[in-house]
Amino acid sequence: MKRAVALTALLSLAILATPPASAATGSRTTAGPASPATGSASPSGRHTDPGRQVLPANDGWAAEGSGTTGGSAAPASNVHTVSTRTQLATALAAPSPKIIYVKGTIGTDKTCADYTTGGYTLQAYLAAYDPAVWGRTTEPSGPLEDARAASAAKQTANIKLKVGSNTTIVGLGKNARIRGVNLHVDKADNVIVRNIGFEDTADCFPQWDPTDGAEGNWNSLYDNISVTGSTHVWVDHNTFTDGDNPDSSQPLYFGRPYQVHDGQLDITNGANYVTASWNRFAGHDKTMLIGSTNTPGADVGKLKVTVHHNHFDDVLQRLPRVRFGQVHVYNNYYEVPDASTFVYALGVGVQSQIFAENNFFRLGRAVDPAKLLYNWAGTTLTARGNVLRVGGRVTPIDLIAVYNAVNDPDFGTDAGWTPTLHTGVDPAESVRLSVSRHAGVGEIS
Ligand code: CA
Ligand code: CA
């Protein structure tokens, strides 16, 4: 069932504790989010305090079952306002349900030099594992690789912060930022992350792997947000960038880009029931990975994710890349200006069931629309209602037909399921304006 909803109505839904009955377009009859009893509702029923807001009923896969309320029911004693990494770490370890307000910019209190141990230097690492010396058939090992790993472990201990169940993390005002930190939502249920600018979670110690791909690759550990083994997670109205340290400015070593970042929002290891809405992902390479291994295991029947009204702004691949999951990708705005750096948008992986609907793709004139899909050993997806703008012209695009015309094997055209958990799918033509204006940090308060 599709239903056009005006943007203003959609935004109102996002701040209603109890959406109107008309929003119940899904087939499920389970209870909606928490009652406003514990919140600070105004007489109109709108929560003006973003810490008390919950995921609207039916708003994507995170609305399944018990829905996603985060820490909205926190007693006053479990409400924290943080503006340093240490305060954030302390609040994350405190009792739940809890609300953590982020005020201003949180950064790390250490530099790469603080983590370096065991005699690691990049210069020595490059000398030891130069393919001319080490070859290309085995991964690095020995004292310098051990020193790199030990240094990386020290960095991980400082910048990877675990997020537990029944937690809301929300930025205050328009300028909340978390820089150089990896939020790790691990084996948790019921988590909300909203209204934060996430920046540059750079790895000080990238690892060279000569066996990754035909020419080898530099790999890094940290995402801005990692969701693993968790359920009911709502990531909304955040901005993800590499700040002043973009991938495009990294050097080449051994002829390959020195990659210091991993994902912006990666959802893996059997995570399930996630809604990523109204975020801006900008100026980054590997953006959103859903499912990290082709090996069937914990991911089978999980990785159910809804990706809607996000702005994919000059990001290069994994928008998202999907394995296993039923993933509803609708009403997103893709801006792809540069054919020389763009890799692909939707990665169709093993047993994936992508349902791509009413998205707006704005491409530079040299960008090939057949590259919007990429075959990572998937077989089929549903794509409908998507539009393409090149120059000033907006036309419908059949993503699968365009892909199949120049690639073999062809993709099938049926993902095998039809999404019901959504609050209404907007006309694709409206998405460029609504998403470019209202996605990202600074829009909800
Ligand atoms: Ca990752
Ligand atoms: Ca073909």
Short mmCIF file of C-alpha atoms in Angstrom, two decimals, residues 66-305:
data_model
loop_
_atom_site.label_atom_id
_atom_site.label_comp_id
_atom_site.label_asym_id
_atom_site.label_seq_id
_atom_site.Cartn_x
_atom_site.Cartn_y
_atom_site.Cartn_z
CA SER A 66 7.56 -3.67 20.50
CA GLY A 67 8.85 -0.76 18.41
CA THR A 68 11.72 1.53 19.36
CA THR A 69 11.45 3.86 22.33
CA GLY A 70 15.12 4.09 23.32
CA GLY A 71 15.61 5.64 26.73
CA SER A 72 12.54 7.88 26.46
CA ALA A 73 11.08 6.47 29.69
CA ALA A 74 14.18 7.36 31.73
CA PRO A 75 13.66 8.69 35.24
CA ALA A 76 15.31 12.04 35.92
CA SER A 77 18.21 10.28 37.63
CA ASN A 78 19.10 8.56 34.31
CA VAL A 79 19.23 11.71 32.20
CA HIS A 80 22.74 12.89 31.33
CA THR A 81 24.17 15.83 29.41
CA VAL A 82 27.68 15.21 28.10
CA SER A 83 30.28 17.31 26.31
CA THR A 84 33.46 15.21 26.58
CA ARG A 85 34.40 11.69 25.55
CA THR A 86 34.89 10.71 29.19
CA GLN A 87 31.46 12.01 30.17
CA LEU A 88 29.93 10.15 27.24
CA ALA A 89 31.69 6.90 28.22
CA THR A 90 30.54 7.29 31.83
CA ALA A 91 26.94 7.98 30.81
CA LEU A 92 26.93 4.97 28.46
CA ALA A 93 27.92 2.76 31.39
CA ALA A 94 25.18 4.16 33.69
CA PRO A 95 21.83 2.43 34.38
CA SER A 96 19.04 2.26 31.78
CA PRO A 97 16.65 3.39 30.53
CA LYS A 98 18.67 6.52 29.96
CA ILE A 99 18.79 9.64 27.85
CA ILE A 100 22.16 11.09 26.89
CA TYR A 101 22.12 14.62 25.51
CA VAL A 102 25.23 15.57 23.54
CA LYS A 103 26.16 19.22 23.87
CA GLY A 104 28.71 20.78 21.53
CA THR A 105 31.63 18.82 20.09
CA ILE A 106 32.89 15.61 21.65
CA GLY A 107 36.30 14.57 20.45
CA THR A 108 38.93 12.12 21.55
CA ASP A 109 41.36 13.28 24.19
CA LYS A 110 44.29 11.45 22.62
CA THR A 111 46.36 11.55 19.42
CA CYS A 112 47.70 8.68 17.34
CA ALA A 113 51.07 9.10 19.10
CA ASP A 114 49.41 8.28 22.43
CA TYR A 115 48.40 4.83 21.17
CA THR A 116 51.60 3.91 19.37
CA THR A 117 53.52 1.09 21.00
CA GLY A 118 55.94 -1.77 20.34
CA GLY A 119 58.14 0.20 17.95
CA TYR A 120 55.45 0.78 15.30
CA THR A 121 56.08 3.51 12.76
CA LEU A 122 54.33 3.82 9.42
CA GLN A 123 57.72 4.17 7.73
CA ALA A 124 58.97 0.88 9.18
CA TYR A 125 55.65 -0.85 8.38
CA LEU A 126 55.83 0.31 4.76
CA ALA A 127 59.42 -0.90 4.49
CA ALA A 128 58.65 -4.32 5.97
CA TYR A 129 55.54 -5.14 3.95
CA ASP A 130 56.39 -3.53 0.61
CA PRO A 131 55.25 -6.14 -1.94
CA ALA A 132 58.76 -5.98 -3.40
CA VAL A 133 60.04 -7.28 -0.05
CA TRP A 134 57.13 -9.21 1.47
CA GLY A 135 55.41 -10.42 -1.68
CA ARG A 136 51.69 -10.50 -2.31
CA THR A 137 50.59 -13.95 -1.24
CA THR A 138 50.43 -13.76 2.55
CA GLU A 139 49.10 -11.24 5.02
CA PRO A 140 51.64 -9.29 7.08
CA SER A 141 52.97 -11.02 10.20
CA GLY A 142 55.92 -10.59 12.53
CA PRO A 143 57.08 -7.93 14.98
CA LEU A 144 55.90 -4.87 13.04
CA GLU A 145 52.45 -6.30 12.39
CA ASP A 146 52.28 -7.25 16.07
CA ALA A 147 53.23 -3.68 16.99
CA ARG A 148 50.57 -2.32 14.64
CA ALA A 149 47.93 -4.60 16.17
CA ALA A 150 48.97 -3.69 19.72
CA SER A 151 48.80 0.01 18.89
CA ALA A 152 45.38 -0.48 17.27
CA ALA A 153 44.13 -2.27 20.39
CA LYS A 154 45.05 0.79 22.45
CA GLN A 155 43.16 3.04 20.08
CA THR A 156 40.14 0.73 20.13
CA ALA A 157 40.05 0.81 23.93
CA ASN A 158 39.82 4.60 23.80
CA ILE A 159 37.50 5.33 20.90
CA LYS A 160 35.08 2.38 20.71
CA LEU A 161 32.19 3.13 23.06
CA LYS A 162 29.54 0.47 23.62
CA VAL A 163 25.89 1.46 23.58
CA GLY A 164 23.54 -0.74 25.60
CA SER A 165 19.80 -1.37 25.62
CA ASN A 166 17.05 1.19 26.25
CA THR A 167 19.24 4.16 25.40
CA THR A 168 18.61 7.43 23.57
CA ILE A 169 21.57 9.53 22.46
CA VAL A 170 20.46 12.84 21.03
CA GLY A 171 22.24 16.05 20.14
CA LEU A 172 21.13 19.33 21.70
CA GLY A 173 20.40 22.15 19.29
CA LYS A 174 21.96 22.32 15.85
CA ASN A 175 25.67 21.78 16.55
CA ALA A 176 26.13 18.53 18.45
CA ARG A 177 29.11 16.61 17.10
CA ILE A 178 30.96 13.39 17.88
CA ARG A 179 34.37 13.28 16.25
CA GLY A 180 36.80 10.36 16.12
CA VAL A 181 34.60 8.01 18.15
CA ASN A 182 33.06 4.67 17.12
CA LEU A 183 29.63 4.19 18.70
CA HIS A 184 29.11 0.43 18.93
CA VAL A 185 25.53 -0.71 19.46
CA ASP A 186 26.34 -4.30 20.38
CA LYS A 187 23.90 -7.03 21.48
CA ALA A 188 21.45 -4.36 22.58
CA ASP A 189 17.73 -3.79 22.10
CA ASN A 190 15.90 -0.50 21.76
CA VAL A 191 18.37 2.27 20.91
CA ILE A 192 17.83 5.72 19.39
CA VAL A 193 20.61 7.94 17.96
CA ARG A 194 19.51 11.32 16.60
CA ASN A 195 20.61 14.82 15.70
CA ILE A 196 24.38 14.39 15.86
CA GLY A 197 27.14 15.23 13.40
CA PHE A 198 29.48 12.24 13.26
CA GLU A 199 32.95 13.01 11.95
CA ASP A 200 36.16 11.32 10.96
CA THR A 201 36.52 8.13 12.98
CA ALA A 202 40.01 7.66 11.54
CA ASP A 203 42.09 4.56 12.21
CA CYS A 204 45.66 5.51 13.21
CA PHE A 205 46.91 2.07 12.17
CA PRO A 206 45.42 0.81 8.89
CA GLN A 207 46.37 -2.74 7.99
CA TRP A 208 47.83 -3.73 4.64
CA ASP A 209 46.32 -6.86 3.12
CA PRO A 210 48.00 -7.86 -0.15
CA THR A 211 45.45 -10.68 -0.61
CA ASP A 212 42.39 -8.36 -0.57
CA GLY A 213 41.41 -7.90 -4.22
CA ALA A 214 43.71 -8.07 -7.20
CA GLU A 215 46.08 -5.34 -6.02
CA GLY A 216 45.72 -5.52 -2.23
CA ASN A 217 44.00 -3.02 0.05
CA TRP A 218 44.50 -0.91 3.15
CA ASN A 219 41.74 -1.68 5.63
CA SER A 220 40.60 0.22 8.68
CA LEU A 221 38.62 -0.84 11.71
CA TYR A 222 36.26 1.90 12.71
CA ASP A 223 32.79 2.92 11.61
CA ASN A 224 31.12 6.06 12.95
CA ILE A 225 28.27 3.81 14.13
CA SER A 226 28.42 0.01 14.17
CA VAL A 227 25.25 -1.95 14.89
CA THR A 228 25.99 -5.61 15.66
CA GLY A 229 23.72 -8.31 17.07
CA SER A 230 21.18 -5.66 18.11
CA THR A 231 17.46 -5.11 17.55
CA HIS A 232 15.15 -2.09 17.36
CA VAL A 233 17.63 0.65 16.48
CA TRP A 234 16.58 4.03 15.07
CA VAL A 235 19.29 6.23 13.55
CA ASP A 236 17.69 9.50 12.50
CA HIS A 237 18.62 13.02 11.43
CA ASN A 238 22.38 12.61 11.81
CA THR A 239 25.12 13.89 9.51
CA PHE A 240 28.09 11.66 8.70
CA THR A 241 31.26 13.15 7.21
CA ASP A 242 35.01 12.75 7.34
CA GLY A 243 35.38 16.34 8.50
CA ASP A 244 38.68 17.82 7.44
CA ASN A 245 40.18 14.38 6.77
CA PRO A 246 38.38 13.05 3.67
CA ASP A 247 39.24 9.77 1.98
CA SER A 248 40.00 11.76 -1.15
CA SER A 249 42.99 13.42 0.57
CA GLN A 250 44.71 10.21 1.64
CA PRO A 251 47.98 9.18 -0.05
CA LEU A 252 48.60 6.02 -2.07
CA TYR A 253 50.92 3.40 -0.57
CA PHE A 254 51.85 0.36 -2.64
CA GLY A 255 49.68 1.93 -5.33
CA ARG A 256 46.52 1.65 -3.23
CA PRO A 257 44.57 4.34 -1.30
CA TYR A 258 45.65 4.57 2.34
CA GLN A 259 42.14 4.00 3.72
CA VAL A 260 41.79 5.36 7.25
CA HIS A 261 38.00 5.00 7.53
CA ASP A 262 35.55 2.14 7.40
CA GLY A 263 31.75 2.56 7.31
CA GLN A 264 29.61 5.48 8.37
CA LEU A 265 26.73 3.26 9.53
CA ASP A 266 27.41 -0.48 9.34
CA ILE A 267 24.74 -3.01 10.36
CA THR A 268 26.10 -6.53 10.71
CA ASN A 269 26.39 -9.72 12.78
CA GLY A 270 22.72 -10.65 12.93
CA ALA A 271 21.43 -7.16 13.67
CA ASN A 272 17.72 -6.79 12.98
CA TYR A 273 14.89 -4.24 12.91
CA VAL A 274 16.77 -1.04 12.11
CA THR A 275 15.41 2.20 10.65
CA ALA A 276 17.88 4.73 9.22
CA SER A 277 15.96 7.88 8.34
CA TRP A 278 16.68 11.49 7.38
CA ASN A 279 20.46 11.16 7.71
CA ARG A 280 23.03 12.87 5.50
CA PHE A 281 25.99 10.76 4.41
CA ALA A 282 28.57 12.95 2.73
CA GLY A 283 32.03 12.82 1.17
CA HIS A 284 32.95 9.25 2.11
CA ASP A 285 33.86 5.99 0.42
CA LYS A 286 32.29 2.92 2.14
CA THR A 287 29.04 4.24 3.53
CA MET A 288 26.52 1.65 4.75
CA LEU A 289 27.22 -2.08 4.91
CA ILE A 290 24.32 -4.37 5.82
CA GLY A 291 25.78 -7.83 6.45
CA SER A 292 29.52 -8.42 6.58
CA THR A 293 29.93 -12.01 5.46
CA ASN A 294 28.67 -14.26 2.65
CA THR A 295 28.71 -17.24 5.00
CA PRO A 296 25.15 -18.10 6.04
CA GLY A 297 24.87 -17.96 9.82
CA ALA A 298 23.52 -15.43 12.28
CA ASP A 299 22.40 -13.12 9.45
CA VAL A 300 19.91 -15.49 7.81
CA GLY A 301 16.37 -14.20 8.35
CA LYS A 302 17.71 -11.01 9.97
CA LEU A 303 19.30 -7.78 8.79
CA LYS A 304 15.84 -6.28 8.22
CA VAL A 305 16.50 -2.59 7.70
#
